[in-house]
PDB file of C-alpha atoms in Angstrom:
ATOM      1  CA  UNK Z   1      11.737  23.400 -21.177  1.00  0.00           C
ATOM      2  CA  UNK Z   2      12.339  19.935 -22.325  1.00  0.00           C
ATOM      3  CA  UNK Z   3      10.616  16.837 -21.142  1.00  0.00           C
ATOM      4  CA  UNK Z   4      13.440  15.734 -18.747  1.00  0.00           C
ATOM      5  CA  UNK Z   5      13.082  18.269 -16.940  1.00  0.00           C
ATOM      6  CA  UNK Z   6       9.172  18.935 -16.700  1.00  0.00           C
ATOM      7  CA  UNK Z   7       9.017  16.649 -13.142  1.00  0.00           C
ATOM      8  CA  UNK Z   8      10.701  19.649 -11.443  1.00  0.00           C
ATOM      9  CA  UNK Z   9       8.083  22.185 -11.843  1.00  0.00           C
ATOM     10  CA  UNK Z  10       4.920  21.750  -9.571  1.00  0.00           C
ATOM     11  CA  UNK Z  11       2.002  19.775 -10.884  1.00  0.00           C
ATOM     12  CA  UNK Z  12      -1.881  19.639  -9.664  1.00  0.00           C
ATOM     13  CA  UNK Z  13      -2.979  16.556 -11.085  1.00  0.00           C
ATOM     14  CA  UNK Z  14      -4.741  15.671  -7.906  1.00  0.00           C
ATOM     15  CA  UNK Z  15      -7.216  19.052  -7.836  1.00  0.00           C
ATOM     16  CA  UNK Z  16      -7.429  18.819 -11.280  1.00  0.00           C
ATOM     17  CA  UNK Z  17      -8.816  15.182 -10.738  1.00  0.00           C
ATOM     18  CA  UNK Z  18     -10.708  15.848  -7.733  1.00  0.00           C
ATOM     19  CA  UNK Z  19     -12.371  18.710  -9.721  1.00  0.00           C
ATOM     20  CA  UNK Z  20     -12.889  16.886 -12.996  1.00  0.00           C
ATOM     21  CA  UNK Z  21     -14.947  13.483 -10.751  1.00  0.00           C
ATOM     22  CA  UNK Z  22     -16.494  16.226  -8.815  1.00  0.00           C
ATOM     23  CA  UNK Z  23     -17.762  18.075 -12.044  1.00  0.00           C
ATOM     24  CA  UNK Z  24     -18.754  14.671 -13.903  1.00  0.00           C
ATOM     25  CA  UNK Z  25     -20.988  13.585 -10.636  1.00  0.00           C
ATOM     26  CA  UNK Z  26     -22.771  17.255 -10.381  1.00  0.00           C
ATOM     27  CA  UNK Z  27     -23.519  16.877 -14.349  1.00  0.00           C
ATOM     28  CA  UNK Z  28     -24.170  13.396 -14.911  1.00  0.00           C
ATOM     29  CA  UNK Z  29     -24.794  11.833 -11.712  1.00  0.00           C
ATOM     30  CA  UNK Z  30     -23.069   9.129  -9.684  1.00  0.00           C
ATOM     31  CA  UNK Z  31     -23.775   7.071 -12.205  1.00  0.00           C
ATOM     32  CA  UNK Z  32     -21.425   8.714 -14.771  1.00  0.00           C
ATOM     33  CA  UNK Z  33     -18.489   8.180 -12.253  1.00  0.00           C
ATOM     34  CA  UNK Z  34     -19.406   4.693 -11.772  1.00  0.00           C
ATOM     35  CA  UNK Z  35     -19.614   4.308 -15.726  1.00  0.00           C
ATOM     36  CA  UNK Z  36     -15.849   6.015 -15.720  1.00  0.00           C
ATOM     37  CA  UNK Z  37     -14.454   3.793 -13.217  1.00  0.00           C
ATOM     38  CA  UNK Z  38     -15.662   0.779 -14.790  1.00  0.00           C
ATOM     39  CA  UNK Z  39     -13.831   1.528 -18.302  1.00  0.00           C
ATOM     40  CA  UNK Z  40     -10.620   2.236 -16.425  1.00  0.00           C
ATOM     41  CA  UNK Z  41     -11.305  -0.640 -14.276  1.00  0.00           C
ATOM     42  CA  UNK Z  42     -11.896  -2.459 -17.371  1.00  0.00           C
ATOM     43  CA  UNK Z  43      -8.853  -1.273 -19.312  1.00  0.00           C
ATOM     44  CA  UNK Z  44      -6.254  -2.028 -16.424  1.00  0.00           C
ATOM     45  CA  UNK Z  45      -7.834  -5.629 -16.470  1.00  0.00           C
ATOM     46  CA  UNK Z  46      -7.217  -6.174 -19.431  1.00  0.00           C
ATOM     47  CA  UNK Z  47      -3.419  -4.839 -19.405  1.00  0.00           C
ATOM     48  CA  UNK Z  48      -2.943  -6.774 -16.170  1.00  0.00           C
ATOM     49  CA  UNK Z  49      -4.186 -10.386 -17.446  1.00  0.00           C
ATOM     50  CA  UNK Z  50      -1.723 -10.576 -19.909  1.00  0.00           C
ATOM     51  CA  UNK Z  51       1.151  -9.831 -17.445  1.00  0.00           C
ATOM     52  CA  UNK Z  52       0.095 -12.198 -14.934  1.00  0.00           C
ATOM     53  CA  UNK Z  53      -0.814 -14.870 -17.797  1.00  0.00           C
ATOM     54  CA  UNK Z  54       0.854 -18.633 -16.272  1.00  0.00           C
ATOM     55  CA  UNK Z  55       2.375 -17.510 -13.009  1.00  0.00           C
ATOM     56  CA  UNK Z  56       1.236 -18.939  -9.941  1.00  0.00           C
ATOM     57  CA  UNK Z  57      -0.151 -16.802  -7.368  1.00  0.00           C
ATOM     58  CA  UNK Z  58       3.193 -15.713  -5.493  1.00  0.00           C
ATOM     59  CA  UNK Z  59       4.046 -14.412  -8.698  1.00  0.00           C
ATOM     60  CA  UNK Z  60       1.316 -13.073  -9.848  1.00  0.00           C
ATOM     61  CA  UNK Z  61       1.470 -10.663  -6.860  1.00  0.00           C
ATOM     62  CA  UNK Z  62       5.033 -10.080  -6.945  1.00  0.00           C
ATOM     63  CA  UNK Z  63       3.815  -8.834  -9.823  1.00  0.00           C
ATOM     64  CA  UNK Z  64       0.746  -6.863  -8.866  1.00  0.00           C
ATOM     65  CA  UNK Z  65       3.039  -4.488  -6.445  1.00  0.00           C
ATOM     66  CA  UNK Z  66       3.441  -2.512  -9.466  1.00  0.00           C
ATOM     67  CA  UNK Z  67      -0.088  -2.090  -9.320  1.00  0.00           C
ATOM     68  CA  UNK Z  68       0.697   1.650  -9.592  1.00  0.00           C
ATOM     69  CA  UNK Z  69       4.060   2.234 -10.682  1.00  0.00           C
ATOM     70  CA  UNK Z  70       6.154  -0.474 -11.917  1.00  0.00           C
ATOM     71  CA  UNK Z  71       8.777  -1.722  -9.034  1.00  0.00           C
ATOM     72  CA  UNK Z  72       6.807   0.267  -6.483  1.00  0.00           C
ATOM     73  CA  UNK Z  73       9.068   0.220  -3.383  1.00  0.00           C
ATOM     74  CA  UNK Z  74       6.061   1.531  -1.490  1.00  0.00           C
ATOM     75  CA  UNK Z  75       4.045  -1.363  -2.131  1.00  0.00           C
ATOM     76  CA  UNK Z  76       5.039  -4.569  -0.236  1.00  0.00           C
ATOM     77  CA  UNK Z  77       4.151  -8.741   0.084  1.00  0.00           C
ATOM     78  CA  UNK Z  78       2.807  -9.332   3.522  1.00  0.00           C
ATOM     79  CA  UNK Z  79       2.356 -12.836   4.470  1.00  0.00           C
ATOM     80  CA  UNK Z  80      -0.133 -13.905   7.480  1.00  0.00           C
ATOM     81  CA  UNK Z  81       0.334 -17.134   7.639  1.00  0.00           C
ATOM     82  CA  UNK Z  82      -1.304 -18.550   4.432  1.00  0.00           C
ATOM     83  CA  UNK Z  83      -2.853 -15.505   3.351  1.00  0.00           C
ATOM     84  CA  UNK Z  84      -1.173 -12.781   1.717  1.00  0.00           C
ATOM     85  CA  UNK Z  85      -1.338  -8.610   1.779  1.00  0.00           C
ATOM     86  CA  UNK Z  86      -0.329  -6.217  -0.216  1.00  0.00           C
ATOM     87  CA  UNK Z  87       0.085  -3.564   1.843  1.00  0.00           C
ATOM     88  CA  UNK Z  88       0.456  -0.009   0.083  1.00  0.00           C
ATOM     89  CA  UNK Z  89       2.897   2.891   1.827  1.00  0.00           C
ATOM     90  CA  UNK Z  90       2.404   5.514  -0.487  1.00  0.00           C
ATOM     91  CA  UNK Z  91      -1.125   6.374  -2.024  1.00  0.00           C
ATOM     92  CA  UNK Z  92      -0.517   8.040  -5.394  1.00  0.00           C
ATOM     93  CA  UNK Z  93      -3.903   9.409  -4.990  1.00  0.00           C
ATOM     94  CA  UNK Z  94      -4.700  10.168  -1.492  1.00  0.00           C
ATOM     95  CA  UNK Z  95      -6.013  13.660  -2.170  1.00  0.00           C
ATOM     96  CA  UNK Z  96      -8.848  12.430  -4.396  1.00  0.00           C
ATOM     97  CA  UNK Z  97      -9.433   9.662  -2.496  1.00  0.00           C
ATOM     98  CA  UNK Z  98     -10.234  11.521   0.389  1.00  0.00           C
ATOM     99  CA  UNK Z  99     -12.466  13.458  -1.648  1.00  0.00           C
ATOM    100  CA  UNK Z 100     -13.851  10.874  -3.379  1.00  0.00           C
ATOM    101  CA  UNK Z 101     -13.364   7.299  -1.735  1.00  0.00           C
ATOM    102  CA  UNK Z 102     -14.870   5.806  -4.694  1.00  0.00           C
ATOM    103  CA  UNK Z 103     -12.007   5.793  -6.584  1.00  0.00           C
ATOM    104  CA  UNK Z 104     -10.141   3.514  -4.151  1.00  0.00           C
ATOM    105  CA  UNK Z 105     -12.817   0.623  -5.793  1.00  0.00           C
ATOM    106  CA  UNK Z 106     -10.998   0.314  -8.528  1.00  0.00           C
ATOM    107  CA  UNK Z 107      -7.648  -1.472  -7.051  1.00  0.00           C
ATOM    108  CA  UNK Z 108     -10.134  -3.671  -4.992  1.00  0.00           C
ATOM    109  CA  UNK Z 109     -12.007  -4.761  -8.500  1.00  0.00           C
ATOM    110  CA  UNK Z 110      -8.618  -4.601 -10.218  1.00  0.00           C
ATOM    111  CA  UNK Z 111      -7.013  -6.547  -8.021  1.00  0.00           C
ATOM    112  CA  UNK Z 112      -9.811  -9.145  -7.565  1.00  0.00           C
ATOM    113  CA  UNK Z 113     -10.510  -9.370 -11.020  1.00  0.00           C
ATOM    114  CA  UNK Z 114      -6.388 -10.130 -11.597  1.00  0.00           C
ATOM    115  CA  UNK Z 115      -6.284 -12.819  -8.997  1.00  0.00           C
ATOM    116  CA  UNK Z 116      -9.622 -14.346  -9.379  1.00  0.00           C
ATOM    117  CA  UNK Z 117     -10.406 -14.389  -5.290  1.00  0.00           C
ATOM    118  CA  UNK Z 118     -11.917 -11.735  -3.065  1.00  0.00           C
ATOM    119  CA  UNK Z 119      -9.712  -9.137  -2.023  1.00  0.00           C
ATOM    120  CA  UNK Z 120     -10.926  -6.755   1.217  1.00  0.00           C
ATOM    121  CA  UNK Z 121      -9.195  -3.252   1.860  1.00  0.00           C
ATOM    122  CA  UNK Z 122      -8.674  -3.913   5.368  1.00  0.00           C
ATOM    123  CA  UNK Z 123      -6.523  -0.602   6.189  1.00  0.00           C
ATOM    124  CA  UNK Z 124      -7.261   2.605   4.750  1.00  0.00           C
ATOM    125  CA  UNK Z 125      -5.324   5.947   3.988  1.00  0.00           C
ATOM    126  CA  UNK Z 126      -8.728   7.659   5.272  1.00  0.00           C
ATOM    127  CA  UNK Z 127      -9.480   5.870   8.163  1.00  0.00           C
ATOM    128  CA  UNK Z 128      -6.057   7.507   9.348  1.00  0.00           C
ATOM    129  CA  UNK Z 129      -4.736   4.151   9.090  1.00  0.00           C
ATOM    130  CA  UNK Z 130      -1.314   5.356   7.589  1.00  0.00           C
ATOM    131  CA  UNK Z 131      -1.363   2.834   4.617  1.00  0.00           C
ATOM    132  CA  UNK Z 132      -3.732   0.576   3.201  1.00  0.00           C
ATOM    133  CA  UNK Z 133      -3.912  -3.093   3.488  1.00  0.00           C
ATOM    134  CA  UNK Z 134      -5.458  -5.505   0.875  1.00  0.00           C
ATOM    135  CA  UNK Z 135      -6.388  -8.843   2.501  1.00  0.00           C
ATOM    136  CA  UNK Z 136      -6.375 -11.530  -0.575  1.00  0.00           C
ATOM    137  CA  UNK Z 137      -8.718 -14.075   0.106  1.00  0.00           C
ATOM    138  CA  UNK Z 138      -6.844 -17.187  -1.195  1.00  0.00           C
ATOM    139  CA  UNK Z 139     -10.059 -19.484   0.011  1.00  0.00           C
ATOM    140  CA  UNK Z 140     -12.503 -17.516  -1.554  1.00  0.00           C
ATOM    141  CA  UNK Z 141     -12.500 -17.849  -5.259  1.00  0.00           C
ATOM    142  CA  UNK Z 142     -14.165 -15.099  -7.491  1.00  0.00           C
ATOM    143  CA  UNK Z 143     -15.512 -14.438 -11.323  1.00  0.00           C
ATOM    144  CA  UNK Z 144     -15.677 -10.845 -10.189  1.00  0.00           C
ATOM    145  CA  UNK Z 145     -14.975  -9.260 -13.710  1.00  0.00           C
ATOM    146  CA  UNK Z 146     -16.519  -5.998 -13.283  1.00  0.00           C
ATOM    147  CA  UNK Z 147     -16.117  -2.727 -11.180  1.00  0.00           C
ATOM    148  CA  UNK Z 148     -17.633  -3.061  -8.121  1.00  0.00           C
ATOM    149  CA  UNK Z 149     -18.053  -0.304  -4.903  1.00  0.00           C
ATOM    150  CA  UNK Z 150     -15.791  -1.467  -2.356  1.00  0.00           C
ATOM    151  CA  UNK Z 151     -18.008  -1.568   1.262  1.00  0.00           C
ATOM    152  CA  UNK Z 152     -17.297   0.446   3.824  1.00  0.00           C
ATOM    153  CA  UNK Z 153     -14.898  -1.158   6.517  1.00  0.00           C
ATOM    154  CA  UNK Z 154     -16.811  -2.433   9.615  1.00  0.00           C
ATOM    155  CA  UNK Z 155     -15.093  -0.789  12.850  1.00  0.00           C
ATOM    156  CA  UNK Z 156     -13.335  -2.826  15.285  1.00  0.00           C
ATOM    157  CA  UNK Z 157     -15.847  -3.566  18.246  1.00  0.00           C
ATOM    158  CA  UNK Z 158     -15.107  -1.404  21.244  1.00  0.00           C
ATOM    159  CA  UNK Z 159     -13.978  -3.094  24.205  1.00  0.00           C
ATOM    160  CA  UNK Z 160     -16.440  -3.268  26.914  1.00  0.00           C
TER     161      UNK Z 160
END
């Protein structure tokens, strides 16, 4: 089989990941997973800074909808009013991120870390939202440089 032709053939990347974080927390504790996500946290940082190096912030997240595949069609510029989402169609990890919502922390980081504001997941895959929403915070500067655990959302008050 050559290379070209290895995307036909099924893959399990996602149970083999969901295993692997699974495996890593049962042996060395949630603080090996956090230790993990930091490095790759860490490592995308660093890939993504010099990319978005001298662009202005329309650019910059032009740029970051290839947060997970370059020219992601999935991923799309919102604008609401002044302040921009990304807003993400097509989770590339949904499977371990339902099994492990952690994981989802290190976009929020990554992405707040890239833009230097605060950036809130304000629609989730999980929640049954149908796509995620990131919210970037262009009033609320940040020197968040490290992986941190996105909170949980807040539900929508009920109407009375």
């Amino acid at each position: 089989l050559s290379e070209a032709g290895e995307h036909l053939f099924p893959k399990h990347y996602d149970a083999l990941t969901t295993e692997l974080l699974g495996t890593l927390m049962e042996t060395g504790g949630e603080q090996a997973v956090l230790t993990a996500l930091e490095r790759m946290t860490q490592t995308r940082l660093a890939r993504w800074r010099t990319v978005l190096e001298g662009l202005s912030l329309e650019q910059k997240l032009q740029a970051l909808r290839g947060l997970y595949e370059e020219h992601d069609a999935h991923m799309q510029l919102r604008w609401e009013g002044h302040t921009p989402l990304l807003v993400e169609r097509n989770c590339p990890f949904l499977h371990v991120a339902r099994a492990h919502p952690v994981i989802c922390s290190v976009s929020v980081s990554l992405l707040a870390g890239a833009l230097g504001l605060r950036v809130v997941r304000e629609r989730r895959f999980q929640d049954g939202d149908g796509y995620c929403a990131f919210r970037v915070c262009v009033d609320e500067p940040t020197t968040q440089e490290h992986f941190g655990i996105e909170p949980p959302r807040t539900p929508a008050p009920t109407p009375a």
